[in-house]
Short mmCIF file of C-alpha atoms in Angstrom, two decimals:
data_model
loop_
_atom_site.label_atom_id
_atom_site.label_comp_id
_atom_site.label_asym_id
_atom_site.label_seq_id
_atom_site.Cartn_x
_atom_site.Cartn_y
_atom_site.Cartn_z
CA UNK F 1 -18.10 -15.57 -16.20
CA UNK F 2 -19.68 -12.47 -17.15
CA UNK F 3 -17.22 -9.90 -18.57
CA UNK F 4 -18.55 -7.11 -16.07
CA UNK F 5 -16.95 -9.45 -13.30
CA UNK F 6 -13.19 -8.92 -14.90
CA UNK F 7 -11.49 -5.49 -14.75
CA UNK F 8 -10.13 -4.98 -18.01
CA UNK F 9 -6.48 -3.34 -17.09
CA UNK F 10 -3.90 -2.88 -19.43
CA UNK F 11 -1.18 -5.47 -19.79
CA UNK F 12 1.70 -2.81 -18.54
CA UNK F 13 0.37 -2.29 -15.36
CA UNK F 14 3.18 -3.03 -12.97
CA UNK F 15 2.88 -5.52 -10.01
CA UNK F 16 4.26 -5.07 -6.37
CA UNK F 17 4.12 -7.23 -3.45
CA UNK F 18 5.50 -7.30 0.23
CA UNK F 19 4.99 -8.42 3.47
CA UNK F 20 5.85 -6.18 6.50
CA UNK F 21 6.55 -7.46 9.79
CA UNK F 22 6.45 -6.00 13.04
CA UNK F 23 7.30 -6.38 16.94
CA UNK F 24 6.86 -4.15 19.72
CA UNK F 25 9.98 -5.06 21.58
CA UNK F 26 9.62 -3.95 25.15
CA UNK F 27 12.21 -2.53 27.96
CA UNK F 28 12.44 -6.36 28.86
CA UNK F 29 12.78 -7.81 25.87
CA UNK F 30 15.53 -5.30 25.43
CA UNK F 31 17.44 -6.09 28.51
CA UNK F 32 17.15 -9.49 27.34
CA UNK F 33 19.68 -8.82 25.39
CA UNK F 34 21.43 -6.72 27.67
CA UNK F 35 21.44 -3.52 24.92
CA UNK F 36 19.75 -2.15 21.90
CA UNK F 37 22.53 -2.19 19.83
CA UNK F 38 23.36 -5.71 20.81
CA UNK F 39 19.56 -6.65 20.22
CA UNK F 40 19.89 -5.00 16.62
CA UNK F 41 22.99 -6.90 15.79
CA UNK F 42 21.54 -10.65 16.69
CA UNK F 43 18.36 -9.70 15.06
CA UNK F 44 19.64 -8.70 12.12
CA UNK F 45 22.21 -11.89 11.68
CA UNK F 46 19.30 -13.89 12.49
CA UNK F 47 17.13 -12.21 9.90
CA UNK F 48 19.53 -12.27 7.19
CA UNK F 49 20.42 -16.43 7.65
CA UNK F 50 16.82 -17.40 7.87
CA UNK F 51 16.10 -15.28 5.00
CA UNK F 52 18.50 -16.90 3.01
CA UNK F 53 17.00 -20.62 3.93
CA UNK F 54 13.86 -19.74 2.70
CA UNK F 55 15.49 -18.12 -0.75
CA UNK F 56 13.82 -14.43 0.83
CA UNK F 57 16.54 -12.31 -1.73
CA UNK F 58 15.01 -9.07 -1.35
CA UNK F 59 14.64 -8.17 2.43
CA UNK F 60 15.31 -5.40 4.70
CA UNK F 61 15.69 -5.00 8.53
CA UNK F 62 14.59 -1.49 9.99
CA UNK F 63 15.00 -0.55 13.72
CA UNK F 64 14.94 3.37 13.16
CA UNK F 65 11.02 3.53 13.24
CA UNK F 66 10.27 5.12 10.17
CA UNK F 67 8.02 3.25 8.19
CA UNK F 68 8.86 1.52 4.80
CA UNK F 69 6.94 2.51 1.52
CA UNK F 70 7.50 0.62 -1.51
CA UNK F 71 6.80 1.26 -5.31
CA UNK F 72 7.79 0.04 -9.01
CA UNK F 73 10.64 1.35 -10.27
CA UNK F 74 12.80 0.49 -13.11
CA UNK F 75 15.77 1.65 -11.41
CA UNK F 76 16.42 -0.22 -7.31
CA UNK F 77 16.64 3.35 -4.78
CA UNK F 78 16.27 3.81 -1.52
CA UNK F 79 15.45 7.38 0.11
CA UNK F 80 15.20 8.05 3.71
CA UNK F 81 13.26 10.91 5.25
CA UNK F 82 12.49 11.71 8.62
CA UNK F 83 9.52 9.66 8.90
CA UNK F 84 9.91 6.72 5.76
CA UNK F 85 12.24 4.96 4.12
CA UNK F 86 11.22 5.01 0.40
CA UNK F 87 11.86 1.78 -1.78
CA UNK F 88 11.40 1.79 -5.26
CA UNK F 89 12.47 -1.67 -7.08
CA UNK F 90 11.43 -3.75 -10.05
CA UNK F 91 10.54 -7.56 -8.87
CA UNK F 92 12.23 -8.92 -12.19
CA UNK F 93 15.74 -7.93 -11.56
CA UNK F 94 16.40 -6.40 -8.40
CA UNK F 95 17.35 -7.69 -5.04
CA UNK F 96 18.75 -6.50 -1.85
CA UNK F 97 19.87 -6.61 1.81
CA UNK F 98 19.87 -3.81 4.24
CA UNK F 99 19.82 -3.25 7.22
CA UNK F 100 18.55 0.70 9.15
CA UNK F 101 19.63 0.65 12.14
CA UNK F 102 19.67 3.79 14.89
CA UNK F 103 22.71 3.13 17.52
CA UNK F 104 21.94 3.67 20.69
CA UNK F 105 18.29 4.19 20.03
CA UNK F 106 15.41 1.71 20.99
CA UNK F 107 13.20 1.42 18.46
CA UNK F 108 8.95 1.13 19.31
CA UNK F 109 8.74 -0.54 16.16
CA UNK F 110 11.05 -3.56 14.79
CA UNK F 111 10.30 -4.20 11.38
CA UNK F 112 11.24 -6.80 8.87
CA UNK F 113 10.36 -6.30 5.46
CA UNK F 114 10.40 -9.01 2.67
CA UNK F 115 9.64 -7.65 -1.19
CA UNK F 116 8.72 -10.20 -3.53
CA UNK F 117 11.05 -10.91 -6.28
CA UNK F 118 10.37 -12.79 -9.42
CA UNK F 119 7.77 -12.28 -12.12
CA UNK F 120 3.81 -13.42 -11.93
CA UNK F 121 3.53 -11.68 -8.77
CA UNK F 122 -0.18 -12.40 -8.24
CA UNK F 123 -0.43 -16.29 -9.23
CA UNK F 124 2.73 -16.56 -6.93
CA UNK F 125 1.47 -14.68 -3.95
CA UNK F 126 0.47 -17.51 -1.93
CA UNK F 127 3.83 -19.06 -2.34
CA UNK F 128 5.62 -16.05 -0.90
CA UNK F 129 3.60 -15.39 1.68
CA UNK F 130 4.04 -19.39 2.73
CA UNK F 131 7.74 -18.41 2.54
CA UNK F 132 7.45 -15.87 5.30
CA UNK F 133 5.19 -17.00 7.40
CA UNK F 134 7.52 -20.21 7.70
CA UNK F 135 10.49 -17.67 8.02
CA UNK F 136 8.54 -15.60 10.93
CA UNK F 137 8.32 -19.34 12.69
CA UNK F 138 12.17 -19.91 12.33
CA UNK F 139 12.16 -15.92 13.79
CA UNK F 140 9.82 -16.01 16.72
CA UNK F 141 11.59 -19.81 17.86
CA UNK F 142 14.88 -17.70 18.20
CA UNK F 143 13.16 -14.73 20.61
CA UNK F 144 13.65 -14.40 24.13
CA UNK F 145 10.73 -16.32 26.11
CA UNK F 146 9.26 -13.17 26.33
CA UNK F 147 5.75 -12.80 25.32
CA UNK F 148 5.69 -11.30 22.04
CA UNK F 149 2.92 -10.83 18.88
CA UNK F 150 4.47 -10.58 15.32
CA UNK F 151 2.35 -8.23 13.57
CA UNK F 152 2.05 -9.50 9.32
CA UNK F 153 0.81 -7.39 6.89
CA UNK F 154 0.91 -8.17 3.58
CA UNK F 155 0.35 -5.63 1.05
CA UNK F 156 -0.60 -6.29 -2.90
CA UNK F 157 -0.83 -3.65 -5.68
CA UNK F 158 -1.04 -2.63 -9.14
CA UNK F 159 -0.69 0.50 -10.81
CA UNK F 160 -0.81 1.67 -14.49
CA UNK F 161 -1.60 4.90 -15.92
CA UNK F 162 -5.48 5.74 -16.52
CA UNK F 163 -5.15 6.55 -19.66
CA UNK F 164 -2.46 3.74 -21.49
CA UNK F 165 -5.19 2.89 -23.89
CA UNK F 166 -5.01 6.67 -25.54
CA UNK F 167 -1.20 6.31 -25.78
CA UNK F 168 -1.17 3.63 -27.73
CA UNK F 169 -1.11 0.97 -25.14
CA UNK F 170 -4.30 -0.84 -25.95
CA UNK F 171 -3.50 -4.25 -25.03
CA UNK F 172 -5.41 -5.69 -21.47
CA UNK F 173 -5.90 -8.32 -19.48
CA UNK F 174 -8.63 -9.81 -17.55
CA UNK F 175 -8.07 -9.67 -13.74
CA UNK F 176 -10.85 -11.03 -11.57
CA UNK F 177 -8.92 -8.93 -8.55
CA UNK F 178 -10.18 -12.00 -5.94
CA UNK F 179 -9.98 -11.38 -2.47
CA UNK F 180 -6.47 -12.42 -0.74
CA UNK F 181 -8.20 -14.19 2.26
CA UNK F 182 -9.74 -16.85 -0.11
CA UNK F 183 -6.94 -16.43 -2.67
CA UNK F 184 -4.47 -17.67 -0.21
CA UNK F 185 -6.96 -20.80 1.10
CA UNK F 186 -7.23 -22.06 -2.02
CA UNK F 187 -3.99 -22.01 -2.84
CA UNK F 188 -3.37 -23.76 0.63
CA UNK F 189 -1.70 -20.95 2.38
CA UNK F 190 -1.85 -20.64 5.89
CA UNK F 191 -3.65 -18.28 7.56
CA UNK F 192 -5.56 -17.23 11.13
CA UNK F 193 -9.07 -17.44 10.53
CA UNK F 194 -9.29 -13.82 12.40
CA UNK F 195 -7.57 -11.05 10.45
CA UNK F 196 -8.16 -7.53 8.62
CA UNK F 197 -8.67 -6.95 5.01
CA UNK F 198 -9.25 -3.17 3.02
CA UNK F 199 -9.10 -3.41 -0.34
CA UNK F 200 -8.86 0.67 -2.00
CA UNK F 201 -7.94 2.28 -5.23
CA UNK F 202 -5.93 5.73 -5.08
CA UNK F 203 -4.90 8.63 -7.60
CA UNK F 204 -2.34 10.84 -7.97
CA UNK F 205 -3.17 13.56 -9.53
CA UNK F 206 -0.46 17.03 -10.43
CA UNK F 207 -1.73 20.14 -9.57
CA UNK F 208 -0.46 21.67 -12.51
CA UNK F 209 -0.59 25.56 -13.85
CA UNK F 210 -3.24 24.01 -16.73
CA UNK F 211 -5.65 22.27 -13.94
CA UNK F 212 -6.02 25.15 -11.89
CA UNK F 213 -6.75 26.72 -15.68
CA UNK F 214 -9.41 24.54 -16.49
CA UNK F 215 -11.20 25.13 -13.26
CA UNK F 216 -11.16 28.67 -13.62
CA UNK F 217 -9.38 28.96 -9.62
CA UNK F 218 -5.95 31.00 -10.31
CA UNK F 219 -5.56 32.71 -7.23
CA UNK F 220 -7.61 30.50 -4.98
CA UNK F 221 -6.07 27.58 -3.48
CA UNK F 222 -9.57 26.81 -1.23
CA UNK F 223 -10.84 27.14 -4.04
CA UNK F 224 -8.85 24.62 -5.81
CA UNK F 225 -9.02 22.13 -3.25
CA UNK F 226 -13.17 22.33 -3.02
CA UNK F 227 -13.59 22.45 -6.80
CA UNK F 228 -11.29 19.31 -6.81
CA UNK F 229 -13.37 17.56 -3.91
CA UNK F 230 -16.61 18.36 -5.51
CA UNK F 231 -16.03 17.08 -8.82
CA UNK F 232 -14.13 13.90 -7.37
CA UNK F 233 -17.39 13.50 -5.65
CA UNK F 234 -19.85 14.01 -8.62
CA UNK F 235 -18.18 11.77 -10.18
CA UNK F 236 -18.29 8.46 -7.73
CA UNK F 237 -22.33 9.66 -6.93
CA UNK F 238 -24.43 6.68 -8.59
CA UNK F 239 -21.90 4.24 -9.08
CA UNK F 240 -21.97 2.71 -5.50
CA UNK F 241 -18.46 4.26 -4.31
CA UNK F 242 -19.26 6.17 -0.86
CA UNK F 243 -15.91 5.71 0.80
CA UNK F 244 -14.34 7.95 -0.51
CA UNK F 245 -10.84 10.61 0.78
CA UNK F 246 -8.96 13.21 -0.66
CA UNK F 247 -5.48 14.27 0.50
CA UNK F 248 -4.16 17.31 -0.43
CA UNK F 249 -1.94 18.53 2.32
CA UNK F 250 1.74 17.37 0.84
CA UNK F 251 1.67 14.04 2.92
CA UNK F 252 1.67 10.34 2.12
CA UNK F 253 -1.66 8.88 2.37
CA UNK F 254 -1.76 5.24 4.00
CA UNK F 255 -5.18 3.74 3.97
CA UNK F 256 -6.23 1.24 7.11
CA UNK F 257 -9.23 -0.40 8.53
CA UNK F 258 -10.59 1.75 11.74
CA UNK F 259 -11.57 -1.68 13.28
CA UNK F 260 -8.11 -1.81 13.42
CA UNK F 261 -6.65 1.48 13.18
CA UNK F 262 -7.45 5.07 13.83
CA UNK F 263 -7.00 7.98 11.61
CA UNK F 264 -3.86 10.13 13.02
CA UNK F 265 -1.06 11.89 11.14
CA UNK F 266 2.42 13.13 11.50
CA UNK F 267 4.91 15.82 9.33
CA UNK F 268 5.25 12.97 6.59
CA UNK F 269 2.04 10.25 6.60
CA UNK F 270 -1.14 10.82 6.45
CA UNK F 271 -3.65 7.90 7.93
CA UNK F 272 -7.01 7.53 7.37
CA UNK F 273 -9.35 4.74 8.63
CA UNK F 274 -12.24 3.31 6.86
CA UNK F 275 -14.79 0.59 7.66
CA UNK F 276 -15.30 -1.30 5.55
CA UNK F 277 -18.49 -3.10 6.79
CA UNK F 278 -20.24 0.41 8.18
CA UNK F 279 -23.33 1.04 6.34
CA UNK F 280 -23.15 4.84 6.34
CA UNK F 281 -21.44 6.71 3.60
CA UNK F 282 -17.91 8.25 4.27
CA UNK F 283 -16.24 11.17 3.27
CA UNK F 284 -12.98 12.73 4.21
CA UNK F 285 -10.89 15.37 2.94
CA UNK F 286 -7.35 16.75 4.56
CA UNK F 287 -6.46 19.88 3.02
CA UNK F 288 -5.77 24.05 4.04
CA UNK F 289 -7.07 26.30 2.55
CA UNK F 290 -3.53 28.41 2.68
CA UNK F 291 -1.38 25.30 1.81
CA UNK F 292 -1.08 24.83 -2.27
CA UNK F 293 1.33 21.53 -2.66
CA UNK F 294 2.03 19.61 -5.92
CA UNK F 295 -0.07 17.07 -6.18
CA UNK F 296 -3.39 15.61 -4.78
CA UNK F 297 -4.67 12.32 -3.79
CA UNK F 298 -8.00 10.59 -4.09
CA UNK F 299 -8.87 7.28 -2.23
CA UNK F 300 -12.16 4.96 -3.14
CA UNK F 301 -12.03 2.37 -0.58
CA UNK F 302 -14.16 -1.32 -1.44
CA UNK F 303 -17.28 -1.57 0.85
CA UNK F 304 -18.08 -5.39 2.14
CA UNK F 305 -20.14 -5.48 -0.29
CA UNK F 306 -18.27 -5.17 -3.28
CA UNK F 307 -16.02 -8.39 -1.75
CA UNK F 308 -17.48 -10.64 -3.93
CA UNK F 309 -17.09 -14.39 -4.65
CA UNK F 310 -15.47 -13.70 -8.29
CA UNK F 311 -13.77 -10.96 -7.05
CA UNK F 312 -13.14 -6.94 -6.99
CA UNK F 313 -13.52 -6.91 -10.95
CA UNK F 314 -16.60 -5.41 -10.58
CA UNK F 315 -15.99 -2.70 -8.06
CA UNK F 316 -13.09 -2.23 -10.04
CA UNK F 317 -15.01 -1.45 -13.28
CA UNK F 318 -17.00 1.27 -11.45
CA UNK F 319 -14.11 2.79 -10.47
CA UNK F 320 -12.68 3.45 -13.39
CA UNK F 321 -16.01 4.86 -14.68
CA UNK F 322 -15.87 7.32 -11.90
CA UNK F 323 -12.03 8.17 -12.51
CA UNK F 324 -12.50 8.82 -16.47
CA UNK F 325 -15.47 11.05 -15.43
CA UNK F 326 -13.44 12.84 -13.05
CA UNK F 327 -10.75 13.31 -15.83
CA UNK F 328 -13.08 14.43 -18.40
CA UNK F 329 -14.69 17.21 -15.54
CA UNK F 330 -10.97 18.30 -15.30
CA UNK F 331 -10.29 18.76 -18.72
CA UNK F 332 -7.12 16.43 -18.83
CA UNK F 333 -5.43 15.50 -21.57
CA UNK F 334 -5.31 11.91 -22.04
CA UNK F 335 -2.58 11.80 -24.54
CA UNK F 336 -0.26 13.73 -22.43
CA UNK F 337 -1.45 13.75 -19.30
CA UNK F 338 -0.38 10.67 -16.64
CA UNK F 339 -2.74 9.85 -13.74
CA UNK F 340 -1.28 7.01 -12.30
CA UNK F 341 -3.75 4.78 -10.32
CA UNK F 342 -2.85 1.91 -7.69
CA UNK F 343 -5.48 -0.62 -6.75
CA UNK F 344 -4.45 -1.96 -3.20
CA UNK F 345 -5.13 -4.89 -1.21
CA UNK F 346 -3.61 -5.53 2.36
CA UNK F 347 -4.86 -8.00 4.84
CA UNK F 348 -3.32 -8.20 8.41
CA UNK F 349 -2.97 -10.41 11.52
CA UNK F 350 -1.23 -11.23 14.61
CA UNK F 351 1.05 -14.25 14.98
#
């Protein structure tokens, strides 16, 4: 296989998987169980002992609608906020059961969430998914006879810092990044035939005293913000990347497919929609020009195009062409200076 196929990444990038799982329990299937609190309290026994048949050891039931966000961390925490609950956990050692409920509150959104646990994340991704799918069988047998759709997303990332190679982390490792879809089929996992896929890259990026420096904007924080958009820009022109987003107006960016989903924020979350199969180039930016907030973020999104056979490797490898131009255009400081990129791949269906 040719090299330019395999995205050289560096051997410390950390791994994160989970599967989120929603219903959209109705006044009926409420009364069903004569009260919310009552529907919470089966549901969540029911969760927890199917969870435990299929070995699930890192699972979490939420009916408080706020929506879960997950990331690598060496230490297990959990932070609520008005809109999310944050988890941060390492899939080598940590493992947990919660439960967020709101008394006396009926949720629009029940949610079961399932972090993978274990290491070799990616090779075992089928496997887990298998695991819940069989577990959101169990689940849905145990409902009300209520007509009801189980909404499964499952979410894949890695993320690594830009510039590991410059301190002092040069070992990599070939990923082919394949596409989950066929991923999953070959590994004999079973899946609808109709779902969604988006497969993205974002960056984090302070906005520190020294950037705002190098780009010659003190005072100006439109300034900031369109010297940042420009150059982000410039930098993705003539490497194929046209679906591009930056979000710099404090709030959590969470990238869907508008086949599926429509762009639409609140005080916390930030969504934005892409196609990935629309021809024309795309755009997007979500800032004020009288809002400065810490830190910006930049979203390439994969076009169907770059889904190939071998994989995302390729787009991949473009990407990070763009990104150390982009770096170099800021001035950063690669030694000192972290900018912490997540390549993303969801795919979604009903069941």
């Amino acid at each position: 296989m040719s090299s330019k196929h395999r995205a050289y990444l560096p051997t410390n990038a950390h791994s994160n998987q989970y599967l989120l799982a929603e219903i959209k329990p109705s006044d009926e299937f409420y009364e069903a169980f004569n009260s919310s609190d009552h529907c919470y309290d089966k549901l969540s026994r029911l969760f927890f002992r199917l969870a435990e048949d299929e070995q699930l050891t890192n699972v979490h039931f939420i009916a408080n609608d706020k929506l879960p966000v997950v990331r690598f961390h060496t230490e297990a925490l959990t932070f609520q906020t008005d809109k999310q609950i944050l988890f941060f956990y390492n899939p080598n050692f940590h493992e947990a059961q919660n439960a967020f409920i709101k008394p006396d509150y009926k949720a629009r959104k029940i949610r079961m969430l399932f972090l993978a646990t274990g290491s070799e994340l990616r090779a075992n991704a089928a496997t887990f998914h298998s695991r819940v799918r069989r577990f959101l069988v169990k689940f849905k047998a145990e409902l009300p006879n209520i007509k009801l759709d189980i909404k499964v997303r499952d979410h894949q990332h890695l993320s690594y810092d830009l510039f590991a190679k410059s301190k002092g982390h040069k070992e990599t490792y070939a990923y082919k990044l394949r596409a989950l879809y066929p991923r999953y089929q070959a590994r004999k996992c079973d899946m609808p035939e109709k779902h969604s896929e988006i497969t993205y890259v974002t960056v984090t990026l302070p906005l520190t005293r020294r950037l705002k420096h190098n780009l010659k904007v003190h005072h100006s924080t439109a300034d900031l913000y369109q010297s940042l958009q420009d150059a982000f820009s410039k930098a993705c022109e003539g490497k194929e990347l046209d679906r591009l987003a930056m979000v710099a107006n404090g709030k959590t960016p969470l990238v869907r497919n508008s086949q599926v989903d429509v762009s639409e924020e609140n005080s916390e979350l930030q969504k934005i929609s892409f196609d990935p199969a629309a021809s024309d180039p795309q755009l997007l930016s979500f800032w004020q020009p009288d809002n400065l907030v810490e830190a910006a973020h930049f979203i390439i999104v994969a076009s169907q195009q770059d889904k190939t056979e071998v994989g995302y490797g390729l787009f991949m490898n473009r990407v990070e062409s763009a990104l150390h131009t982009f770096a170099k255009k800021l001035a950063l400081r690669e030694e000192k200076d972290d900018v912490v990129v997540r390549f993303y791949q969801h795919i979604s269906y009903l069941m």
